[in-house]
Amino acid sequence: QKEVEQNSGPLSVPEGAIASLNCTYSDRVSQSFFWYRQYSGKSPELIMSIYSNGDKEDGRFTAQLNKASQYVSLLIRDSQPSDSATYLCAVNAKYSGGGADGLTFGKGTHLIIQP
Amino acid sequence: GAVVSQHPSRVICKSGTSVKIECRSLDFQATTMFWYRQFPKKSLMLMATSNEGSKATYEQGVEKDKFLINHASLTLSTLTVTSAHPEDSSFYICSARDTRRGSGANVLTFGAGSRLTVL
């Protein structure tokens, strides 16, 4: 059974600091990893995707993947109050388009950026 | 970018009635769409995979006769909650894979969600 674990928080970070969000997954064959941001009452929006071990940077966001440890993280630099939201880690076991499986989501980490 | 439109955004109905939720991919074709449900402060749970031109694939524990899915075209999937009860009250979100966003990558674009309240 695929499981994705996240600390539900809330995680409180001062404005301007680095927010670090962590996620572990149980399915060793997982190949695709995603971070979504969800504001209260809204649907998730994609922040980052990562498929290979190592770091991937996009603006203030850096995703880190360690398949050996089954661990994926998201770093947010120069945190802003507008970054306050729930961050969902999502995992899919199939990388290619041959499968049409939906994603397995973690419960999300509630991040609060304090002004 | 890929846009998925979901309608209605909010619906209130009486117990025992049926409610239909529409999910449309506006600028791309989606042979596969996904329906999720999210209870307050809980994560998204995949309910079913909607396949264009064929039967939907339901996740374990999801009643196919209660949650009817129709995917009649490459841009439209519908979810009908039949004989709704208060415990069906939830946030229902559809999503579709836009394969243009990366060859072979399972990048999902989500609709805005539909909040169902059953009285």
Short mmCIF file of C-alpha atoms in Angstrom, two decimals:
data_model
loop_
_atom_site.label_atom_id
_atom_site.label_comp_id
_atom_site.label_asym_id
_atom_site.label_seq_id
_atom_site.Cartn_x
_atom_site.Cartn_y
_atom_site.Cartn_z
CA GLN A 1 0.00 0.00 0.00
CA LYS A 2 1.38 3.34 -1.01
CA GLU A 3 1.78 5.80 1.87
CA VAL A 4 3.07 9.32 1.96
CA GLU A 5 3.88 10.81 5.33
CA GLN A 6 4.16 14.46 6.27
CA ASN A 7 4.25 16.32 9.56
CA SER A 8 0.91 18.13 9.71
CA GLY A 9 2.37 21.08 11.62
CA PRO A 10 1.67 23.89 11.92
CA LEU A 11 5.20 24.89 10.99
CA SER A 12 5.83 28.48 11.93
CA VAL A 13 8.68 30.35 10.21
CA PRO A 14 9.60 34.03 10.46
CA GLU A 15 9.37 36.13 7.33
CA GLY A 16 12.57 36.06 5.32
CA ALA A 17 13.77 32.76 6.77
CA ILE A 18 14.00 29.37 5.05
CA ALA A 19 11.03 27.06 5.42
CA SER A 20 11.84 23.35 5.23
CA LEU A 21 9.10 20.85 4.49
CA ASN A 22 9.68 17.12 4.61
CA CYS A 23 8.00 14.06 3.20
CA THR A 24 8.68 10.33 3.28
CA TYR A 25 7.10 7.67 1.13
CA SER A 26 6.80 3.93 1.45
CA ASP A 27 6.58 2.71 -2.14
CA ARG A 28 10.12 2.03 -3.31
CA VAL A 29 9.16 1.99 -6.97
CA SER A 30 7.89 5.56 -6.84
CA GLN A 31 9.36 7.61 -9.65
CA SER A 32 7.59 10.95 -9.73
CA PHE A 33 7.37 13.39 -6.84
CA PHE A 34 5.43 16.60 -6.57
CA TRP A 35 4.87 19.45 -4.18
CA TYR A 36 1.52 21.18 -4.30
CA ARG A 37 0.41 24.27 -2.43
CA GLN A 38 -3.17 24.49 -1.25
CA TYR A 39 -4.79 27.55 0.22
CA SER A 40 -7.79 27.03 2.47
CA GLY A 41 -10.89 26.18 0.47
CA LYS A 42 -8.98 26.07 -2.80
CA SER A 43 -7.68 23.28 -4.98
CA PRO A 44 -3.98 22.37 -5.03
CA GLU A 45 -1.57 24.11 -7.37
CA LEU A 46 1.69 22.57 -8.53
CA ILE A 47 4.84 24.13 -7.07
CA MET A 48 7.56 21.69 -8.04
CA SER A 49 8.08 18.32 -9.61
CA ILE A 50 11.20 16.19 -9.25
CA TYR A 51 12.13 12.85 -10.73
CA SER A 52 15.87 12.35 -10.11
CA ASN A 53 17.98 12.24 -6.98
CA GLY A 54 19.45 15.55 -5.94
CA ASP A 55 18.25 19.12 -5.88
CA LYS A 56 16.03 21.02 -8.27
CA GLU A 57 15.71 24.77 -7.95
CA ASP A 58 12.97 27.04 -9.25
CA GLY A 59 13.08 30.60 -7.99
CA ARG A 60 12.74 30.61 -4.20
CA PHE A 61 11.83 26.92 -4.18
CA THR A 62 14.21 23.95 -4.04
CA ALA A 63 13.03 20.36 -4.11
CA GLN A 64 15.37 17.67 -2.83
CA LEU A 65 14.98 13.97 -3.53
CA ASN A 66 16.76 11.01 -1.95
CA LYS A 67 15.35 7.77 -3.30
CA ALA A 68 17.62 5.60 -1.15
CA SER A 69 16.13 7.17 1.96
CA GLN A 70 12.68 7.51 0.35
CA TYR A 71 12.67 11.13 1.29
CA VAL A 72 11.68 14.29 -0.54
CA SER A 73 11.77 17.83 0.79
CA LEU A 74 10.87 21.35 -0.23
CA LEU A 75 12.83 24.42 0.80
CA ILE A 76 11.34 27.89 0.51
CA ARG A 77 13.89 30.69 0.72
CA ASP A 78 13.06 34.23 1.75
CA SER A 79 9.68 33.12 3.05
CA GLN A 80 6.83 35.52 2.52
CA PRO A 81 3.46 35.75 4.32
CA SER A 82 1.83 34.78 1.02
CA ASP A 83 3.63 31.44 1.29
CA SER A 84 1.40 30.56 4.24
CA ALA A 85 -0.62 27.57 3.06
CA THR A 86 -0.78 23.80 3.29
CA TYR A 87 1.90 22.04 1.29
CA LEU A 88 1.04 18.64 -0.07
CA CYS A 89 3.61 16.06 -1.04
CA ALA A 90 2.42 13.72 -3.81
CA VAL A 91 3.94 10.58 -5.22
CA ASN A 92 3.28 8.48 -8.28
CA ALA A 93 4.84 5.11 -9.00
CA LYS A 94 4.81 5.36 -12.75
CA TYR A 95 7.02 7.81 -14.59
CA SER A 96 5.96 7.03 -18.12
CA GLY A 97 2.65 7.83 -19.71
CA GLY A 98 1.81 4.14 -19.93
CA GLY A 99 0.03 4.23 -16.62
CA ALA A 100 -2.75 6.61 -15.69
CA ASP A 101 -2.63 6.29 -11.94
CA GLY A 102 -3.66 9.22 -9.86
CA LEU A 103 -1.27 10.59 -7.30
CA THR A 104 -1.04 9.53 -3.67
CA PHE A 105 -1.01 12.57 -1.43
CA GLY A 106 0.33 13.14 2.04
CA LYS A 107 -1.89 14.88 4.56
CA GLY A 108 -0.03 18.11 4.06
CA THR A 109 2.01 20.44 6.24
CA HIS A 110 0.40 23.67 7.35
CA LEU A 111 3.00 26.41 6.97
CA ILE A 112 2.65 29.78 8.67
CA ILE A 113 5.00 32.62 7.77
CA GLN A 114 5.08 35.15 10.56
CA PRO A 115 5.47 38.80 9.45
CA GLY B 1 -0.92 26.78 -19.39
CA ALA B 2 -3.31 23.93 -18.80
CA VAL B 3 -6.69 24.90 -17.41
CA VAL B 4 -9.24 22.60 -15.85
CA SER B 5 -12.66 24.05 -15.20
CA GLN B 6 -14.94 22.55 -12.58
CA HIS B 7 -18.58 23.39 -12.01
CA PRO B 8 -20.40 24.06 -9.75
CA SER B 9 -17.98 25.44 -7.21
CA ARG B 10 -20.48 25.12 -4.42
CA VAL B 11 -23.71 23.16 -4.14
CA ILE B 12 -26.16 22.54 -1.36
CA CYS B 13 -28.73 19.80 -1.73
CA LYS B 14 -31.25 17.85 0.27
CA SER B 15 -30.58 14.34 1.42
CA GLY B 16 -31.67 11.78 -1.15
CA THR B 17 -31.15 13.95 -4.20
CA SER B 18 -28.46 13.57 -6.85
CA VAL B 19 -25.81 16.10 -7.73
CA LYS B 20 -23.72 16.31 -10.90
CA ILE B 21 -20.29 17.89 -10.99
CA GLU B 22 -18.61 18.71 -14.30
CA CYS B 23 -14.91 18.78 -15.05
CA ARG B 24 -13.62 20.23 -18.31
CA SER B 25 -10.16 20.54 -19.75
CA LEU B 26 -10.29 23.86 -21.56
CA ASP B 27 -7.14 23.97 -23.64
CA PHE B 28 -6.05 20.38 -23.92
CA GLN B 29 -7.50 16.94 -24.41
CA ALA B 30 -7.58 14.56 -21.49
CA THR B 31 -8.16 10.87 -22.10
CA THR B 32 -7.86 10.39 -18.37
CA MET B 33 -9.21 12.48 -15.55
CA PHE B 34 -9.10 11.84 -11.82
CA TRP B 35 -11.65 12.52 -9.13
CA TYR B 36 -10.51 13.24 -5.58
CA ARG B 37 -12.37 13.90 -2.37
CA GLN B 38 -11.06 15.93 0.52
CA PHE B 39 -12.60 16.11 3.99
CA PRO B 40 -11.77 19.06 6.25
CA LYS B 41 -8.12 19.08 7.34
CA LYS B 42 -7.54 15.79 5.55
CA SER B 43 -5.58 14.95 2.46
CA LEU B 44 -6.91 14.36 -0.99
CA MET B 45 -8.13 10.83 -1.52
CA LEU B 46 -8.33 9.43 -5.02
CA MET B 47 -11.84 8.16 -5.69
CA ALA B 48 -11.66 7.03 -9.27
CA THR B 49 -9.93 7.34 -12.59
CA SER B 50 -12.19 8.49 -15.39
CA ASN B 51 -11.34 7.01 -18.79
CA GLU B 52 -12.66 8.56 -21.98
CA GLY B 53 -14.94 6.15 -23.79
CA SER B 54 -14.78 3.41 -21.20
CA LYS B 55 -15.72 2.61 -17.64
CA ALA B 56 -14.14 4.43 -14.75
CA THR B 57 -11.71 2.66 -12.47
CA TYR B 58 -12.71 3.03 -8.83
CA GLU B 59 -10.45 2.91 -5.80
CA GLN B 60 -11.09 0.36 -3.13
CA GLY B 61 -13.95 1.33 -0.88
CA VAL B 62 -15.57 3.76 -3.31
CA GLU B 63 -19.07 2.74 -4.35
CA LYS B 64 -19.36 2.88 -8.11
CA ASP B 65 -23.16 2.90 -8.01
CA LYS B 66 -23.15 5.89 -5.73
CA PHE B 67 -20.49 7.91 -7.51
CA LEU B 68 -21.30 7.68 -11.19
CA ILE B 69 -18.59 8.84 -13.55
CA ASN B 70 -19.05 9.56 -17.21
CA HIS B 71 -16.25 10.59 -19.55
CA ALA B 72 -18.03 10.95 -22.87
CA SER B 73 -15.55 13.25 -24.58
CA LEU B 74 -11.88 14.14 -24.45
CA THR B 75 -12.60 17.34 -22.58
CA LEU B 76 -15.43 16.47 -20.19
CA SER B 77 -15.86 14.15 -17.25
CA THR B 78 -18.81 14.23 -14.88
CA LEU B 79 -19.24 12.89 -11.37
CA THR B 80 -22.77 12.29 -10.14
CA VAL B 81 -23.31 11.74 -6.45
CA THR B 82 -26.52 9.73 -6.33
CA SER B 83 -28.90 9.70 -3.40
CA ALA B 84 -26.62 12.02 -1.49
CA HIS B 85 -26.44 11.86 2.29
CA PRO B 86 -24.86 14.22 4.82
CA GLU B 87 -21.77 12.01 5.06
CA ASP B 88 -21.16 12.70 1.36
CA SER B 89 -20.58 16.35 2.18
CA SER B 90 -17.02 17.05 1.11
CA PHE B 91 -14.76 18.95 -1.26
CA TYR B 92 -14.63 17.14 -4.60
CA ILE B 93 -11.74 17.97 -6.91
CA CYS B 94 -11.10 16.77 -10.43
CA SER B 95 -7.79 16.75 -12.20
CA ALA B 96 -6.40 15.92 -15.58
CA ARG B 97 -2.98 15.08 -16.89
CA ASP B 98 -1.52 17.55 -19.34
CA THR B 99 1.11 15.55 -21.11
CA ARG B 100 2.33 18.69 -22.85
CA ARG B 101 4.02 19.69 -19.59
CA GLY B 102 6.68 17.09 -19.89
CA SER B 103 6.89 13.97 -21.95
CA GLY B 104 5.80 10.99 -19.88
CA ALA B 105 5.47 12.99 -16.70
CA ASN B 106 2.36 12.61 -14.61
CA VAL B 107 1.76 16.30 -14.05
CA LEU B 108 -1.77 16.89 -12.89
CA THR B 109 -3.72 20.10 -13.23
CA PHE B 110 -6.55 20.48 -10.77
CA GLY B 111 -9.96 22.04 -11.11
CA ALA B 112 -11.03 24.61 -8.56
CA GLY B 113 -13.06 22.03 -6.65
CA SER B 114 -16.73 21.64 -5.77
CA ARG B 115 -17.88 21.94 -2.20
CA LEU B 116 -20.90 19.73 -1.65
CA THR B 117 -23.11 20.18 1.39
CA VAL B 118 -25.90 17.69 1.89
CA LEU B 119 -28.56 18.78 4.36
#
